[in-house]
XYZ file of C-alpha atoms in Angstrom:
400
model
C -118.921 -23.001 246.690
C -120.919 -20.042 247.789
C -118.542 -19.446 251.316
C -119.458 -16.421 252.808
C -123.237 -15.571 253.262
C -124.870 -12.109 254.636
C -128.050 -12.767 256.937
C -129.588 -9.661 257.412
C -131.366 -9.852 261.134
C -130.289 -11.323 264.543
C -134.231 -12.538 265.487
C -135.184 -16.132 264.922
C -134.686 -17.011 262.070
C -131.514 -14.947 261.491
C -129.257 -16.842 264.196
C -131.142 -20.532 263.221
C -129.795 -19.618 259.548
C -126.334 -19.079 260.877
C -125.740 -21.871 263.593
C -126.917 -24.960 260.546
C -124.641 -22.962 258.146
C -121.777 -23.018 260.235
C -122.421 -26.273 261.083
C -121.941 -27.257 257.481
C -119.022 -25.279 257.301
C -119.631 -22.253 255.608
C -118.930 -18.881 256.782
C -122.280 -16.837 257.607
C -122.205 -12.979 259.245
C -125.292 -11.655 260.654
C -125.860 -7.880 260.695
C -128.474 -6.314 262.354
C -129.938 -2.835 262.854
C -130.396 -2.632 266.757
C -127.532 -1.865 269.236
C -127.915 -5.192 270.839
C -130.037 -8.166 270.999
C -133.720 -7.314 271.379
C -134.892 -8.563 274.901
C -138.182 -7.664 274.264
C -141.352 -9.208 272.341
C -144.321 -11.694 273.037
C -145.008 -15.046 273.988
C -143.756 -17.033 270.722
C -144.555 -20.767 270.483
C -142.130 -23.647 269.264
C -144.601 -26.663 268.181
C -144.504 -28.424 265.220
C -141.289 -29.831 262.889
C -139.719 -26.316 265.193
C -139.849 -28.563 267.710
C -137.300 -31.246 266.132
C -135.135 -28.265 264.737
C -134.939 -27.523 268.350
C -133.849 -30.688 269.380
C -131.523 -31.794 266.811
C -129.676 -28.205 267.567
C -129.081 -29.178 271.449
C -131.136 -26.483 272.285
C -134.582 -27.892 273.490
C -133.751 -28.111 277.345
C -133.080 -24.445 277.572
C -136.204 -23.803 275.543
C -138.098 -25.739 278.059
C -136.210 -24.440 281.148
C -137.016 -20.980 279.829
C -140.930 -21.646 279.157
C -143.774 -19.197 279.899
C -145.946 -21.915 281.585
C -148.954 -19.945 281.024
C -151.920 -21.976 281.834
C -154.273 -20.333 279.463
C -156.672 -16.784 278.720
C -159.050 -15.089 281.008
C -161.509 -12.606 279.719
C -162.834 -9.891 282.085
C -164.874 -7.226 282.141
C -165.054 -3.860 282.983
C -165.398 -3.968 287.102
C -162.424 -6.968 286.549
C -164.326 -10.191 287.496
C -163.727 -12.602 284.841
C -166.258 -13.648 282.706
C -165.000 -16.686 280.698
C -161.791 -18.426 280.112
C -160.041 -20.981 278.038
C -157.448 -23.463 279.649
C -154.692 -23.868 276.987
C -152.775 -26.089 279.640
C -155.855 -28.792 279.700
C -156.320 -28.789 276.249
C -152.371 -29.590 275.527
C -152.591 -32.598 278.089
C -155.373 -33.657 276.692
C -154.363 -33.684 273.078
C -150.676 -34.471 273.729
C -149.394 -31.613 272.188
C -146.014 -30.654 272.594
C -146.238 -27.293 272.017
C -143.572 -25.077 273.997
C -144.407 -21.416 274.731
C -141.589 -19.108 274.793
C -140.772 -14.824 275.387
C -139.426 -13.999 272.136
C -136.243 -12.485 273.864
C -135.172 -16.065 275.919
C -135.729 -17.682 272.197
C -133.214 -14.994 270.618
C -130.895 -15.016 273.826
C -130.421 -18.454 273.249
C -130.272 -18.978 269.831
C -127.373 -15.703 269.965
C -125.330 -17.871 272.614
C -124.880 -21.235 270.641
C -124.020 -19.429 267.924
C -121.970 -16.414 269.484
C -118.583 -18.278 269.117
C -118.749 -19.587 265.038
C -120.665 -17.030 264.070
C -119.541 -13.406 263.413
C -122.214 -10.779 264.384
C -122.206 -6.795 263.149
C -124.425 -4.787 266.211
C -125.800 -1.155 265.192
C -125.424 -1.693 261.241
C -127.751 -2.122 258.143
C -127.560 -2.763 254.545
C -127.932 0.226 252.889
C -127.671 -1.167 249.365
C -126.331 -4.174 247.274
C -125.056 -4.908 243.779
C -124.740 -8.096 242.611
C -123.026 -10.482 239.650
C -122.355 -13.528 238.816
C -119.629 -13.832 241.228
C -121.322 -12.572 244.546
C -122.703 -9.502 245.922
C -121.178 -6.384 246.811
C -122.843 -4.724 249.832
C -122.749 -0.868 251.562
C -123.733 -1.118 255.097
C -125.446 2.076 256.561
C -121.559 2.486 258.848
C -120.316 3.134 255.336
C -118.059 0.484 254.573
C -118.473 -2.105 251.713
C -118.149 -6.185 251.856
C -117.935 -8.505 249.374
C -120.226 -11.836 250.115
C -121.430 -14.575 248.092
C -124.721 -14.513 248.997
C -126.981 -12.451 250.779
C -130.247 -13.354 253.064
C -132.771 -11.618 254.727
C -134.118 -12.795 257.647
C -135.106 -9.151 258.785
C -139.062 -9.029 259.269
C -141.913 -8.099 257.641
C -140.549 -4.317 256.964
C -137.815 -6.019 255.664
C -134.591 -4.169 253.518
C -133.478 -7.224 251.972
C -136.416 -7.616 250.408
C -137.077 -3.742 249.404
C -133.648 -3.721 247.804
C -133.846 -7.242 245.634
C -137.778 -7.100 244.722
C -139.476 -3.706 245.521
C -141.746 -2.331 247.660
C -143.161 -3.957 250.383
C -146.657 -2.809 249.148
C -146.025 -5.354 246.642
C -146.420 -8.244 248.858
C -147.307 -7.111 252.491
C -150.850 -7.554 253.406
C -153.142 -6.097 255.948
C -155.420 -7.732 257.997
C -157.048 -4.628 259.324
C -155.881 -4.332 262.829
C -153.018 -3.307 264.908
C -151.065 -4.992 267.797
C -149.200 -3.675 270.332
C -146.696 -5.010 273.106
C -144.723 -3.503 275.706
C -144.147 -4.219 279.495
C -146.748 -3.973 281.883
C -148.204 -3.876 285.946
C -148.008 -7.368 287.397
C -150.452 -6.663 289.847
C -152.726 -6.309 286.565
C -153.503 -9.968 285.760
C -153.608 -13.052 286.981
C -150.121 -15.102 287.575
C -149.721 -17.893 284.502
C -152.934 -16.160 282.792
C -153.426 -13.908 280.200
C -156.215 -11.529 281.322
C -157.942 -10.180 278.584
C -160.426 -6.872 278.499
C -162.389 -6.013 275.100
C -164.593 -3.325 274.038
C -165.721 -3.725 270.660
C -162.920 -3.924 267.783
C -160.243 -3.440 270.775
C -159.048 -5.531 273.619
C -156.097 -4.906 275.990
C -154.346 -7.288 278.717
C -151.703 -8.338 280.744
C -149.201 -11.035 280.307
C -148.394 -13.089 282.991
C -146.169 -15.511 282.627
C -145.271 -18.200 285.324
C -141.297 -17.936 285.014
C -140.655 -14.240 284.742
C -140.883 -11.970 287.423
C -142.369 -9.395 285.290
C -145.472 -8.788 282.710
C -146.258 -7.589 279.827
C -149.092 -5.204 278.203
C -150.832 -6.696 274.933
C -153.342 -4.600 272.670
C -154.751 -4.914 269.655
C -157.381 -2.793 267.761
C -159.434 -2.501 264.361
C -158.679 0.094 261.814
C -160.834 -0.501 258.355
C -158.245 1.438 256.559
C -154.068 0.697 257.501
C -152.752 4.013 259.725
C -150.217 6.950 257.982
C -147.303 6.498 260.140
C -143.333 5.978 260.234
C -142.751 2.482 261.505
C -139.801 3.565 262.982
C -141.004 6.340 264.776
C -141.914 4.784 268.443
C -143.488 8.263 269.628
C -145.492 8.449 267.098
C -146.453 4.822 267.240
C -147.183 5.243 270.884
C -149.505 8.385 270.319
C -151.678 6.282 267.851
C -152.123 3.702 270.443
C -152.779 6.567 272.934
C -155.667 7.549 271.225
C -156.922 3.871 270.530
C -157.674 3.453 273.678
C -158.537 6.250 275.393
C -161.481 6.350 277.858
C -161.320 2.577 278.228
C -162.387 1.738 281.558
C -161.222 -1.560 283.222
C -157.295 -0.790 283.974
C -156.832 0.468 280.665
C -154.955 3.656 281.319
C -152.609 2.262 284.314
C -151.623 -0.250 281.344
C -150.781 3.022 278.444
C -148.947 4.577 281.165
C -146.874 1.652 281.603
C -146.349 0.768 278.086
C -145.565 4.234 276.651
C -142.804 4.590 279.036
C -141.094 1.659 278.198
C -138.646 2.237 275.856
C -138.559 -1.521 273.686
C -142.435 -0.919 272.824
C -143.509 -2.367 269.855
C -146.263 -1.271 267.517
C -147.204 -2.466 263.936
C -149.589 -3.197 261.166
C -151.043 -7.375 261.282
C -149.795 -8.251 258.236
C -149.251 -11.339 256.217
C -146.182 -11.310 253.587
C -146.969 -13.364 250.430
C -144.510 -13.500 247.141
C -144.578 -15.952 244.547
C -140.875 -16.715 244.929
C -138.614 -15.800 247.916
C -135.020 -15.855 245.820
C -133.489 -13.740 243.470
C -130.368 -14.393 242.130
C -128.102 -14.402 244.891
C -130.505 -13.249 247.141
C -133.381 -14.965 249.147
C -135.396 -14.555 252.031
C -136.308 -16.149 254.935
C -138.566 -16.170 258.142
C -141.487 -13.097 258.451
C -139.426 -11.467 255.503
C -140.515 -13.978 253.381
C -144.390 -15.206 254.779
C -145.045 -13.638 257.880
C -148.758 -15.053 258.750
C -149.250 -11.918 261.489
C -148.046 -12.190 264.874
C -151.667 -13.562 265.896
C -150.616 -16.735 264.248
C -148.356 -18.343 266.633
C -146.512 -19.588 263.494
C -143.584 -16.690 263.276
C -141.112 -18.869 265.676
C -142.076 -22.246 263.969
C -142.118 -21.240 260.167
C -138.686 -19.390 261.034
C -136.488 -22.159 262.836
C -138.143 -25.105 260.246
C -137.448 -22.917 256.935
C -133.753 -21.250 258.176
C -133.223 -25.356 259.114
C -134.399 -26.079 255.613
C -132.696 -23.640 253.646
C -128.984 -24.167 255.377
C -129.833 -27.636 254.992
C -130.636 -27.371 251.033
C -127.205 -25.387 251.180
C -125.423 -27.960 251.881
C -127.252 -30.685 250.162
C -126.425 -28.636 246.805
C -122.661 -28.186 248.024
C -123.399 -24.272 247.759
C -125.197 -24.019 245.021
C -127.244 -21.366 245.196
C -129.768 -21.962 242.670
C -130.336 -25.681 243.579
C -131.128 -24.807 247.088
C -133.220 -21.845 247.018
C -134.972 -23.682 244.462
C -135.525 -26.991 246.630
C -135.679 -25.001 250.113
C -138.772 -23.180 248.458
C -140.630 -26.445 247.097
C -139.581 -27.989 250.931
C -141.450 -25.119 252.676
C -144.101 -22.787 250.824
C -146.797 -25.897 251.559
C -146.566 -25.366 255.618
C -146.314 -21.385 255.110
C -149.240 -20.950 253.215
C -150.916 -23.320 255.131
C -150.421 -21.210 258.141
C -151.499 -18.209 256.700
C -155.515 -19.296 256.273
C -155.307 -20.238 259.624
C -155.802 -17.134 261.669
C -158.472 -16.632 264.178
C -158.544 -13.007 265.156
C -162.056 -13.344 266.116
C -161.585 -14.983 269.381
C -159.339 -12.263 270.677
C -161.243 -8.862 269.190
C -164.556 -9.490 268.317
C -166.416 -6.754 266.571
C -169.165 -6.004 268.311
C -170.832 -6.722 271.622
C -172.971 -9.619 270.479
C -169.663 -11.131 269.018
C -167.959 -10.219 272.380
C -171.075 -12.579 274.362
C -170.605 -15.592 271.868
C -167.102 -15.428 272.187
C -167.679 -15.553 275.884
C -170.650 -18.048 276.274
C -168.449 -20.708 273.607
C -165.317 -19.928 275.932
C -167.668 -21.451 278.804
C -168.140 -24.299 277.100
C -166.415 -27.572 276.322
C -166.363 -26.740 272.450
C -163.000 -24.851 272.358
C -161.039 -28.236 273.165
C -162.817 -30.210 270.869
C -162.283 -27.745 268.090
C -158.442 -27.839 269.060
C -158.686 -31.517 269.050
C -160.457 -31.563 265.698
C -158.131 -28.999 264.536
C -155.298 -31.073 264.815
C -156.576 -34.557 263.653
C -157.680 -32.582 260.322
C -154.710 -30.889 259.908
C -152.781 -31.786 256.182
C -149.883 -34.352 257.036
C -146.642 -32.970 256.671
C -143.555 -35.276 255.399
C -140.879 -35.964 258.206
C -138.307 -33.275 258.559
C -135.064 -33.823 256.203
C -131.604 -34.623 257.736
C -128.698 -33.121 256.036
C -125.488 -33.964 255.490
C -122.831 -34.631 258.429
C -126.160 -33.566 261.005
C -126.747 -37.028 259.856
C -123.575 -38.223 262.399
C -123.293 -35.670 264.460
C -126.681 -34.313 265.277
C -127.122 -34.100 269.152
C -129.110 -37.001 271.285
């Protein structure tokens, strides 16, 4: 029956994987590289189908409860008087959208805690390297001991191992998009409370997070490099150097915002990349989440495409009473539509123009009613999506 399944990765779609597999009552482990549960990250948003995942888990109060309830973004220049912004609040209300914003630790936090008790979780370890047969997979974890599962998923991330060890490397299939993004925490006094106050310079832009329900903020940056960056994406000091020189002799409050974000020690740095592979299974292995079709973290998809496709792939599980094959197969057909969808729709030209002129036009359409009619637009031309599956006994006792 295809019992005892590896996830590889305590994010999103790790922990999402492991609470509908338990629920169907198999046996699911989740091992994942870091200490402890990463408190860190950006704003992620639940919207879509991720939405009803949410709510048919029991979890959708506490997503609410925990909200950014950041009204919108504010662009600025460099004395610090704003200069244009766009009112994501209004444009919700006015569009109905329900469309929950979320720090990307609160979402892990919670998923960890309502699955903390069924699942079992392996803190400070890795897969180092599998074999597997027809019977299962035999896995060496990094601590140097050796498990025997059934099946194995990643759910680890763009740079993922899963996928390095079952299909190659991720040149193969991760794509640049010719920038780099940064996050890490930052001066409140910075920005604006519930905004998002955004600087640019040509090909750059940096900014402070504020959201409305933590006391906190964070630093945001992202930058333009034509050609991707040598560096060890592991290696934070290096990774904080590069964004060092990025930025330096930015005026507005750039450098209060470096000092801030090189000292903190969960700063994140990477590539914006997309992941695309023509199939995300092989064998007894399969991927899932940003392993599998990452659309960049500019998306706003990462969240959504993780919680409906780990709900979709348990759910296939147990549809095919384990049978790996069957589900991987029908979990792929389910979901590769909405990923690839998501991946055209990227709009990094609203947050980092190129030039100056592009800079002013972003501006001057920010000013302007358009923005909320192109979100409106956006969302009545949007492909319809069929109505989210329910799986066997979620059928009974999925929560009200």
């Amino acid at each position: 029956m295809n019992e005892r399944i590896l996830i590889s990765g305590a994010g999103i779609a790790g922990p999402t994987l492991a609470y509908w597999l338990a629920r169907y009552g198999f046996r699911a482990t989740v091992v994942e590289r870091a200490p402890r549960l990463r408190e860190g990250g950006n704003g992620v948003d639940v919207r879509g189908q991720a939405v009803e995942v949410a709510e048919r888990m029991g979890i959708m109060p506490r997503i609410r409860a925990a909200a950014t309830d950041v009204t919108g973004m504010s662009f600025v220049n460099a004395a610090g008087h704003r200069v244009a912004r766009v009112d994501m609040h209004a444009i919700r209300r006015k569009y109905a959208s329900g469309d929950i914003e979320i720090m990307r630790g609160d979402l892990t936090a919670i998923l960890h805690d309502v699955t903390k008790d069924d699942v079992e979780y392996l803190f400070g370890d890795s897969i180092q390297a599998f074999d597997q047969d027809a019977d299962g997979v035999t896995v060496a974890f990094e601590g140097g001991k050796a498990q025997r599962f059934d099946l194995v998923i990643g759910a680890d991330g763009v740079h993922s191992t899963v996928r390095y060890l079952a299909f190659g490397p991720e040149s193969q299939f991760v794509r640049y998009l010719g920038h780099y993004g940064a996050f890490a925490d930052g001066d409140p006094a910075l920005g604006d409370d519930r905004w998002v106050t955004l600087y640019n310079e040509p090909g750059k832009v940096a900014g402070v997070y504020r959201s409305g329900n933590h006391p906190g903020a964070k630093a945001l940056w992202l930058f333009r490099s034509r050609e991707p960056l040598e560096y060890d994406y592991r290696d934070m000091g290096q990774q904080k150097r590069l964004l060092s020189e990025a930025f330096a002799g930015l005026s507005w409050r750039v450098p209060e915002l470096l000092t801030a974000s090189v000292a903190d020690p969960d700063f994140y740095f990477d590539a914006l990349s997309q992941v695309r592979m023509p199939s995300w299974s092989s064998g007894r292995v399969a991927l899932v989440g940003d392993a599998a079709h990452c659309a960049s973290p500019v998306s706003g998809a990462g969240a959504m495409l993780g919680l409906i496709g780990a709900y979709r792939l348990a759910g296939e599980f147990a549809a095919a009473r384990g049978d790996h094959r069957v589900a991987f197969r029908r979990y792929e057909e389910g979901h590769r539509e909405l990923s690839e969808r998501t991946q055209s729709d990227l709009f990094l030209g609203l947050v980092a123009p190129k030039s100056r002129i592009g800079i002013w036009a972003r501006n001057t359409m920010a000013r302007l009613p358009l923005l909320g009619v192109m979100a409106g637009l956006e969302q009545r031309l949007q492909p319809k999506t069929g109505p989210l599956p329910v799986y066997g006994s979620e059928r009974d006792e999925a929560p009200t």
